């Protein structure tokens, strides 16, 4: 049995002109927006409280203790709107100031720690909305080796996903799974932190970024949270 605790924390620091406004409904006002600093962090913890291994109908004595996994991720972005239409940004530049990840897995007396880098860190992208699609152009930095790092980016703030789609729904509205994933920026976990490439000869696809490991114990796959 595993106990799972997820505590996503999102902090948006923006100018007053980005506050949600009333009148024709709740929405973000981008008309007078200047630079917007966005800070996101997530904390994930999973503890296995009971585990039983059976071989040929016989319960085997556990070895090494029960695993506990902790994962932290941090992102700091700076958006500079360049053009807007109908109250929404149509072109902006986004700088990825910080993208860091850290995980710790403990089993018995063994602890494995790892730190994850992102190929997006330090890059500046220009995002342009064209016919319902978002075109991504690299302005500063080296092109990521993993193409997924340039996918699924949007011009609007992630928290816009929590706002109602129209003024009639401003008093009460429902959120689907996609909106929650978007609002917590979990839909960009693969872009910010692509899975590392498997060891040579292990097969399967690879990803950019890098993972540095410290300590002993068995390695494990990340949980894919931002």
XYZ file of C-alpha atoms in Angstrom:
226
model
C 0.000 0.000 0.000
C 1.327 3.428 -0.947
C 0.482 6.795 0.528
C 0.634 9.576 -2.044
C 0.805 13.241 -1.184
C 1.066 15.956 -3.806
C 1.386 19.600 -2.839
C 1.641 21.786 -5.941
C 2.341 25.423 -5.165
C 2.079 28.101 -7.854
C 3.026 31.723 -7.322
C 2.433 34.295 -10.030
C 4.005 37.737 -9.655
C 2.503 40.084 -12.218
C 1.650 43.706 -12.742
C -1.698 44.979 -11.492
C -2.959 45.131 -15.063
C -3.091 41.316 -15.135
C -5.672 41.045 -12.360
C -8.899 39.221 -13.181
C -11.630 41.779 -13.783
C -15.405 41.718 -13.518
C -18.104 43.267 -15.643
C -18.165 41.029 -18.683
C -16.910 38.058 -16.685
C -13.720 36.854 -15.053
C -10.736 37.108 -17.351
C -7.101 38.157 -17.393
C -6.462 41.638 -18.747
C -3.386 41.535 -20.980
C -4.014 44.910 -22.648
C -1.516 46.867 -20.512
C 0.757 44.013 -19.544
C 4.486 44.526 -19.163
C 7.004 41.881 -18.112
C 5.437 39.090 -16.070
C 7.502 36.949 -13.716
C 6.062 33.489 -13.112
C 7.277 31.209 -10.322
C 6.094 27.635 -10.030
C 7.075 24.880 -7.637
C 5.761 21.398 -6.906
C 6.449 18.910 -4.132
C 5.663 15.223 -4.494
C 6.033 12.550 -1.817
C 5.193 8.857 -1.968
C 5.641 6.451 0.927
C 5.107 2.691 0.679
C 3.605 1.589 3.989
C 3.138 -2.133 3.244
C 4.426 -4.533 0.611
C 4.163 -8.306 0.184
C 6.104 -10.461 -2.270
C 4.811 -13.927 -3.125
C 6.833 -16.521 -5.060
C 5.219 -19.865 -5.978
C 2.487 -19.227 -3.439
C 4.899 -18.509 -0.596
C 5.317 -15.111 1.008
C 8.944 -14.013 0.877
C 10.644 -12.008 3.573
C 11.197 -8.428 2.466
C 14.718 -7.117 2.076
C 15.978 -3.574 2.081
C 12.983 -1.915 3.711
C 10.083 -0.005 2.143
C 10.787 2.797 -0.340
C 10.019 6.482 0.138
C 10.282 8.931 -2.735
C 10.376 12.729 -2.577
C 10.508 14.982 -5.618
C 10.767 18.756 -5.945
C 10.662 20.887 -9.082
C 11.010 24.626 -9.585
C 10.449 26.871 -12.600
C 10.909 30.621 -12.996
C 9.795 32.200 -16.279
C 9.644 35.796 -17.502
C 7.077 36.682 -20.178
C 7.352 39.869 -22.250
C 4.169 40.477 -24.319
C 4.908 41.935 -27.758
C 1.494 41.963 -29.436
C -2.102 41.351 -28.378
C -5.553 41.238 -29.939
C -9.024 41.045 -28.382
C -7.510 41.168 -24.916
C -5.241 38.153 -25.473
C -1.522 37.936 -26.246
C -0.694 36.965 -29.816
C 3.071 37.279 -29.577
C 5.479 37.231 -26.640
C 8.995 36.350 -25.609
C 9.510 33.908 -22.761
C 12.762 33.526 -20.858
C 13.318 30.358 -18.846
C 15.305 31.759 -15.960
C 15.263 28.647 -13.757
C 14.234 25.031 -14.346
C 15.461 22.666 -11.657
C 14.432 19.280 -10.329
C 15.563 17.200 -7.372
C 14.511 13.756 -6.158
C 15.384 11.494 -3.244
C 14.539 7.810 -2.910
C 15.210 5.940 0.317
C 14.971 2.184 0.823
C 16.297 0.840 4.085
C 19.800 2.198 4.625
C 20.226 3.176 0.977
C 19.391 6.633 -0.338
C 19.632 7.776 -3.911
C 19.579 11.486 -4.704
C 19.421 13.001 -8.182
C 19.238 16.477 -9.664
C 17.620 17.140 -13.032
C 18.509 19.935 -15.436
C 16.370 21.202 -18.295
C 17.616 22.142 -21.748
C 15.198 25.076 -21.675
C 16.957 26.787 -18.775
C 18.483 30.062 -19.950
C 16.747 29.997 -23.332
C 14.498 32.698 -24.752
C 11.616 31.617 -26.998
C 9.322 33.757 -29.101
C 5.765 32.427 -29.207
C 3.373 33.560 -31.915
C -0.273 32.587 -32.270
C -1.139 31.716 -35.880
C -4.495 30.255 -36.949
C -5.051 28.610 -33.579
C -1.537 27.172 -33.443
C 1.512 28.405 -31.529
C 4.699 28.894 -33.536
C 7.879 28.634 -31.449
C 11.122 30.370 -32.452
C 14.400 30.161 -30.534
C 15.738 33.691 -29.913
C 18.592 33.087 -27.470
C 20.501 29.932 -26.536
C 21.220 26.577 -28.135
C 18.480 24.504 -29.736
C 17.355 21.655 -27.421
C 18.343 18.165 -28.562
C 14.910 16.872 -27.533
C 12.138 18.234 -29.769
C 9.535 17.795 -27.004
C 11.102 20.764 -25.195
C 9.509 23.053 -27.806
C 6.061 21.471 -27.757
C 2.770 22.405 -26.020
C 3.787 25.971 -25.118
C 0.983 28.541 -24.803
C 0.934 32.318 -24.670
C -1.665 32.690 -21.898
C -0.903 32.275 -18.214
C -1.482 28.746 -16.954
C -3.992 29.945 -14.346
C -6.271 31.146 -17.154
C -7.354 27.503 -17.414
C -9.160 27.916 -14.084
C -11.265 30.856 -15.333
C -14.748 30.410 -16.851
C -15.036 30.213 -20.629
C -17.746 32.910 -20.761
C -19.454 35.534 -18.618
C -22.573 33.406 -18.085
C -20.491 30.886 -16.139
C -18.819 33.455 -13.895
C -20.670 32.355 -10.743
C -20.059 28.614 -10.989
C -18.326 26.417 -13.534
C -16.796 22.971 -13.859
C -13.174 22.112 -14.607
C -12.238 19.069 -16.653
C -9.018 17.092 -16.282
C -7.303 18.948 -19.112
C -8.028 22.322 -17.467
C -6.612 21.162 -14.136
C -3.489 19.786 -15.810
C -3.057 23.054 -17.689
C -3.739 25.242 -14.652
C -1.043 23.440 -12.641
C 1.333 23.430 -15.650
C 1.483 19.642 -15.493
C 0.842 19.504 -19.251
C 4.324 20.985 -19.731
C 6.197 18.543 -17.506
C 7.447 16.653 -20.567
C 8.696 19.866 -22.187
C 10.376 21.242 -19.077
C 11.828 17.946 -17.877
C 11.941 15.328 -20.689
C 12.725 11.811 -19.521
C 16.473 11.104 -19.734
C 17.701 8.761 -22.435
C 18.042 5.111 -21.313
C 21.539 3.608 -21.001
C 23.094 2.526 -24.297
C 21.702 -0.824 -25.347
C 18.646 -0.542 -23.105
C 16.352 0.379 -26.023
C 13.523 2.913 -26.055
C 13.448 6.609 -26.850
C 15.471 9.271 -25.164
C 15.059 12.771 -23.925
C 17.088 15.876 -23.353
C 18.116 17.402 -20.095
C 20.367 15.639 -17.667
C 20.173 13.784 -14.405
C 22.960 13.688 -11.849
C 22.792 10.956 -9.241
C 24.345 10.741 -5.809
C 24.288 8.047 -3.168
C 23.513 4.344 -3.284
C 20.395 2.305 -3.864
C 18.350 1.277 -6.861
C 17.492 3.826 -9.521
C 13.899 4.576 -10.409
C 11.825 6.471 -12.993
C 10.716 10.010 -12.228
C 7.095 10.797 -11.528
C 6.744 13.367 -14.285
C 5.484 16.213 -12.108
C 6.440 19.774 -12.713
